[in-house]
Amino acid sequence: MKKRIFSGIKPTGDLHLGNYLGAIKNWIALQDEYDCVYSIVDLHAMTTEYKSNELRENVFKIACNYLACGLDPQKSILMVQSSVKYHTELCWILNCLTPLSWLERVPTFKEKSQTQDENINMGLLDYAVLMTADIILYKAEAVPVGEDQLPHIELAREILRRFNSRFGDTFPEIKGIVGKGARVKGLDGTDKMGKSLDNCLYLYEDYDMLWSKISKAVTDTARIKKTDPGNPNVCNIYSLHLLFSSTKDLELIITGCKNAEIGCIQCKKLLATNISEELEPIRTKYYEFLNRPDFVNEILFEGNKKANLFAADVMDEVYKKIGIDHGFFKK
Ligand code: AMP
Ligand code: TRP
C-alpha cells in the first residue's frame, strides 16, 4: 500500500513561482510514489478579508492551475476543502485538545496579528488546527510544502500525538517534504515571494511580462558596472537560475559573472527565457482549462466524492474513539 500525501493552497489569488517551486512542482513529482490528495483550501482563505465572488472564481482558477501543472486526476484526488464537511468537524474535535498557548506561539499567527491588526479573527488563531484536521482526516503521512509551513506541520505532529495518546493509536506520524524551492525570494531580493507583496512572478505571465519585471529585479548590489566582477552567491537572479536553468547555462553564468564577461542584462534575459520556456506549456493548458468549466467541475465533483468517502470512514473511527457515537439522530 502506498503512503498518503495531503497538501493544499489557499485560493487567495493567482499562483506565483513560490507556490509552483515550493509546492506544486513537488506534488506532481510525488504522484506515482504516493496516494495524493491535493486540495484548494477555501476555508483557510476566509481568515483574511475576501469577496465572495472572488473566492468562488479563485477556487476554479486554482483547480485549472493544478491541472495545467500536471495534476493527474487518474492518479491523485483533486478536491475542495469546504466540500468535505468533516474538515471543520475534525477541527472542532482537535480544538478541544489544543492548548491556546500552542496557537499563540505559531509564527504565522504572530506575523498576521501585526500585518492585519484590524482583523485578528478566531480563524487566524485556529488556522494551524484546521490545517492539522486537513492532513490527518486522510491519514496522510507526508505533506509537501514550502519552508514557511514547517512550523504548522510541527504543531500538527503535537496535536495528533495528543489525540493518539488520549484515545488510542489512530493517526500516523506526519512529516513535511520540502524541495529545492523551499523558500523562493521575491524580485526585491529580500522578502519571500508572496501574493500580498508586489514581488511575484505569476504562472500565467508570458515572456514580455516576465522580462518587464525581471529586468528591474535586484541583483548583486555590489556590482554597479558591467565591468565589475559579480558574486552569483549573493544574487537572487542566480538563485532563480538554479531552479530553472541547465547545468550548461549555470556554468556560463558563474564564470561570466565572476569574470565580468557577461552583464546583468544578459544574465536576466537568459533567466526570463528559461522561466518562460518552462511555464509556456503550463500557461497554454491553464487557458484551455479555463475555457472548459464543465470538464474541470466534473473532476472536482469526482475528487470531492472520493475524498468524502475516505474521510467518512476515518470520522466513524474518530467519533467512536471520542465517545460520540450515540446514534440519537436517524434520517
Ligand atoms: P499559500 O499561497 O500561502 O497558500 O501557499 C501555498 C504553498 O506554496 C505552501 O506550500 C507554501 O509553503 C508555498 N509557498 C508560498 N510562497 C512560497 C515561496 N516564496 N517559496 C516557497 N514556497 C512557497
Ligand atoms: N497553510 C497552507 C498555506 O498557507 C495551506 C494549507 C491548508 C495546507 N491546509 C493544508 C498545506 C494542509 C498543507 C497541508 O500555504
mmCIF file with all atom_site columns, N, CA and C in Angstrom, residues 60 64 68 281-293 295-296:
data_model
loop_
_atom_site.group_PDB
_atom_site.id
_atom_site.type_symbol
_atom_site.label_atom_id
_atom_site.label_alt_id
_atom_site.label_comp_id
_atom_site.label_asym_id
_atom_site.label_entity_id
_atom_site.label_seq_id
_atom_site.pdbx_PDB_ins_code
_atom_site.Cartn_x
_atom_site.Cartn_y
_atom_site.Cartn_z
_atom_site.occupancy
_atom_site.B_iso_or_equiv
_atom_site.pdbx_formal_charge
_atom_site.auth_seq_id
_atom_site.auth_comp_id
_atom_site.auth_asym_id
_atom_site.auth_atom_id
_atom_site.pdbx_PDB_model_num
ATOM 1  N N  . PHE A 1 60  ? -11.940 27.994 -8.737  1.00 0.00 ? 60  PHE A N  1
ATOM 2  C CA . PHE A 1 60  ? -11.929 27.414 -10.084 1.00 0.00 ? 60  PHE A CA 1
ATOM 3  C C  . PHE A 1 60  ? -10.575 27.648 -10.780 1.00 0.00 ? 60  PHE A C  1
ATOM 4  N N  . CYS A 1 64  ? -7.799  24.897 -12.201 1.00 0.00 ? 64  CYS A N  1
ATOM 5  C CA . CYS A 1 64  ? -7.234  24.913 -13.563 1.00 0.00 ? 64  CYS A CA 1
ATOM 6  C C  . CYS A 1 64  ? -5.718  24.947 -13.518 1.00 0.00 ? 64  CYS A C  1
ATOM 7  N N  . ALA A 1 68  ? -3.194  22.224 -15.021 1.00 0.00 ? 68  ALA A N  1
ATOM 8  C CA . ALA A 1 68  ? -2.232  22.683 -16.035 1.00 0.00 ? 68  ALA A CA 1
ATOM 9  C C  . ALA A 1 68  ? -0.809  22.318 -15.641 1.00 0.00 ? 68  ALA A C  1
ATOM 10 N N  . PRO A 1 281 ? 4.129   25.666 -21.511 1.00 0.00 ? 281 PRO A N  1
ATOM 11 C CA . PRO A 1 281 ? 3.075   24.633 -21.609 1.00 0.00 ? 281 PRO A CA 1
ATOM 12 C C  . PRO A 1 281 ? 2.032   24.742 -20.500 1.00 0.00 ? 281 PRO A C  1
ATOM 13 N N  . ILE A 1 282 ? 2.444   25.189 -19.324 1.00 0.00 ? 282 ILE A N  1
ATOM 14 C CA . ILE A 1 282 ? 1.505   25.335 -18.193 1.00 0.00 ? 282 ILE A CA 1
ATOM 15 C C  . ILE A 1 282 ? 0.510   26.445 -18.508 1.00 0.00 ? 282 ILE A C  1
ATOM 16 N N  . ARG A 1 283 ? 1.064   27.550 -19.053 1.00 0.00 ? 283 ARG A N  1
ATOM 17 C CA . ARG A 1 283 ? 0.215   28.699 -19.384 1.00 0.00 ? 283 ARG A CA 1
ATOM 18 C C  . ARG A 1 283 ? -0.825  28.315 -20.437 1.00 0.00 ? 283 ARG A C  1
ATOM 19 N N  . THR A 1 284 ? -0.356  27.595 -21.462 1.00 0.00 ? 284 THR A N  1
ATOM 20 C CA . THR A 1 284 ? -1.268  27.196 -22.541 1.00 0.00 ? 284 THR A CA 1
ATOM 21 C C  . THR A 1 284 ? -2.387  26.321 -21.998 1.00 0.00 ? 284 THR A C  1
ATOM 22 N N  . LYS A 1 285 ? -1.993  25.318 -21.186 1.00 0.00 ? 285 LYS A N  1
ATOM 23 C CA . LYS A 1 285 ? -3.021  24.400 -20.656 1.00 0.00 ? 285 LYS A CA 1
ATOM 24 C C  . LYS A 1 285 ? -3.951  25.134 -19.707 1.00 0.00 ? 285 LYS A C  1
ATOM 25 N N  . TYR A 1 286 ? -3.407  26.067 -18.949 1.00 0.00 ? 286 TYR A N  1
ATOM 26 C CA . TYR A 1 286 ? -4.232  26.826 -17.996 1.00 0.00 ? 286 TYR A CA 1
ATOM 27 C C  . TYR A 1 286 ? -5.390  27.507 -18.721 1.00 0.00 ? 286 TYR A C  1
ATOM 28 N N  . TYR A 1 287 ? -5.088  28.194 -19.825 1.00 0.00 ? 287 TYR A N  1
ATOM 29 C CA . TYR A 1 287 ? -6.154  28.874 -20.563 1.00 0.00 ? 287 TYR A CA 1
ATOM 30 C C  . TYR A 1 287 ? -7.125  27.868 -21.190 1.00 0.00 ? 287 TYR A C  1
ATOM 31 N N  . GLU A 1 288 ? -6.606  26.699 -21.583 1.00 0.00 ? 288 GLU A N  1
ATOM 32 C CA . GLU A 1 288 ? -7.514  25.670 -22.125 1.00 0.00 ? 288 GLU A CA 1
ATOM 33 C C  . GLU A 1 288 ? -8.508  25.213 -21.054 1.00 0.00 ? 288 GLU A C  1
ATOM 34 N N  . PHE A 1 289 ? -7.981  24.961 -19.840 1.00 0.00 ? 289 PHE A N  1
ATOM 35 C CA . PHE A 1 289 ? -8.881  24.507 -18.756 1.00 0.00 ? 289 PHE A CA 1
ATOM 36 C C  . PHE A 1 289 ? -9.882  25.599 -18.356 1.00 0.00 ? 289 PHE A C  1
ATOM 37 N N  . LEU A 1 290 ? -9.411  26.841 -18.358 1.00 0.00 ? 290 LEU A N  1
ATOM 38 C CA . LEU A 1 290 ? -10.333 27.953 -18.003 1.00 0.00 ? 290 LEU A CA 1
ATOM 39 C C  . LEU A 1 290 ? -11.542 27.967 -18.931 1.00 0.00 ? 290 LEU A C  1
ATOM 40 N N  . ASN A 1 291 ? -11.318 27.526 -20.164 1.00 0.00 ? 291 ASN A N  1
ATOM 41 C CA . ASN A 1 291 ? -12.414 27.510 -21.146 1.00 0.00 ? 291 ASN A CA 1
ATOM 42 C C  . ASN A 1 291 ? -13.236 26.234 -21.134 1.00 0.00 ? 291 ASN A C  1
ATOM 43 N N  . ARG A 1 292 ? -12.916 25.316 -20.212 1.00 0.00 ? 292 ARG A N  1
ATOM 44 C CA . ARG A 1 292 ? -13.676 24.061 -20.128 1.00 0.00 ? 292 ARG A CA 1
ATOM 45 C C  . ARG A 1 292 ? -14.236 23.878 -18.715 1.00 0.00 ? 292 ARG A C  1
ATOM 46 N N  . PRO A 1 293 ? -15.091 24.800 -18.248 1.00 0.00 ? 293 PRO A N  1
ATOM 47 C CA . PRO A 1 293 ? -15.552 24.724 -16.855 1.00 0.00 ? 293 PRO A CA 1
ATOM 48 C C  . PRO A 1 293 ? -16.283 23.421 -16.527 1.00 0.00 ? 293 PRO A C  1
ATOM 49 N N  . PHE A 1 295 ? -15.820 20.424 -17.738 1.00 0.00 ? 295 PHE A N  1
ATOM 50 C CA . PHE A 1 295 ? -14.822 19.360 -17.599 1.00 0.00 ? 295 PHE A CA 1
ATOM 51 C C  . PHE A 1 295 ? -14.115 19.468 -16.241 1.00 0.00 ? 295 PHE A C  1
ATOM 52 N N  . VAL A 1 296 ? -13.684 20.676 -15.898 1.00 0.00 ? 296 VAL A N  1
ATOM 53 C CA . VAL A 1 296 ? -12.956 20.882 -14.640 1.00 0.00 ? 296 VAL A CA 1
ATOM 54 C C  . VAL A 1 296 ? -13.892 20.636 -13.443 1.00 0.00 ? 296 VAL A C  1
#
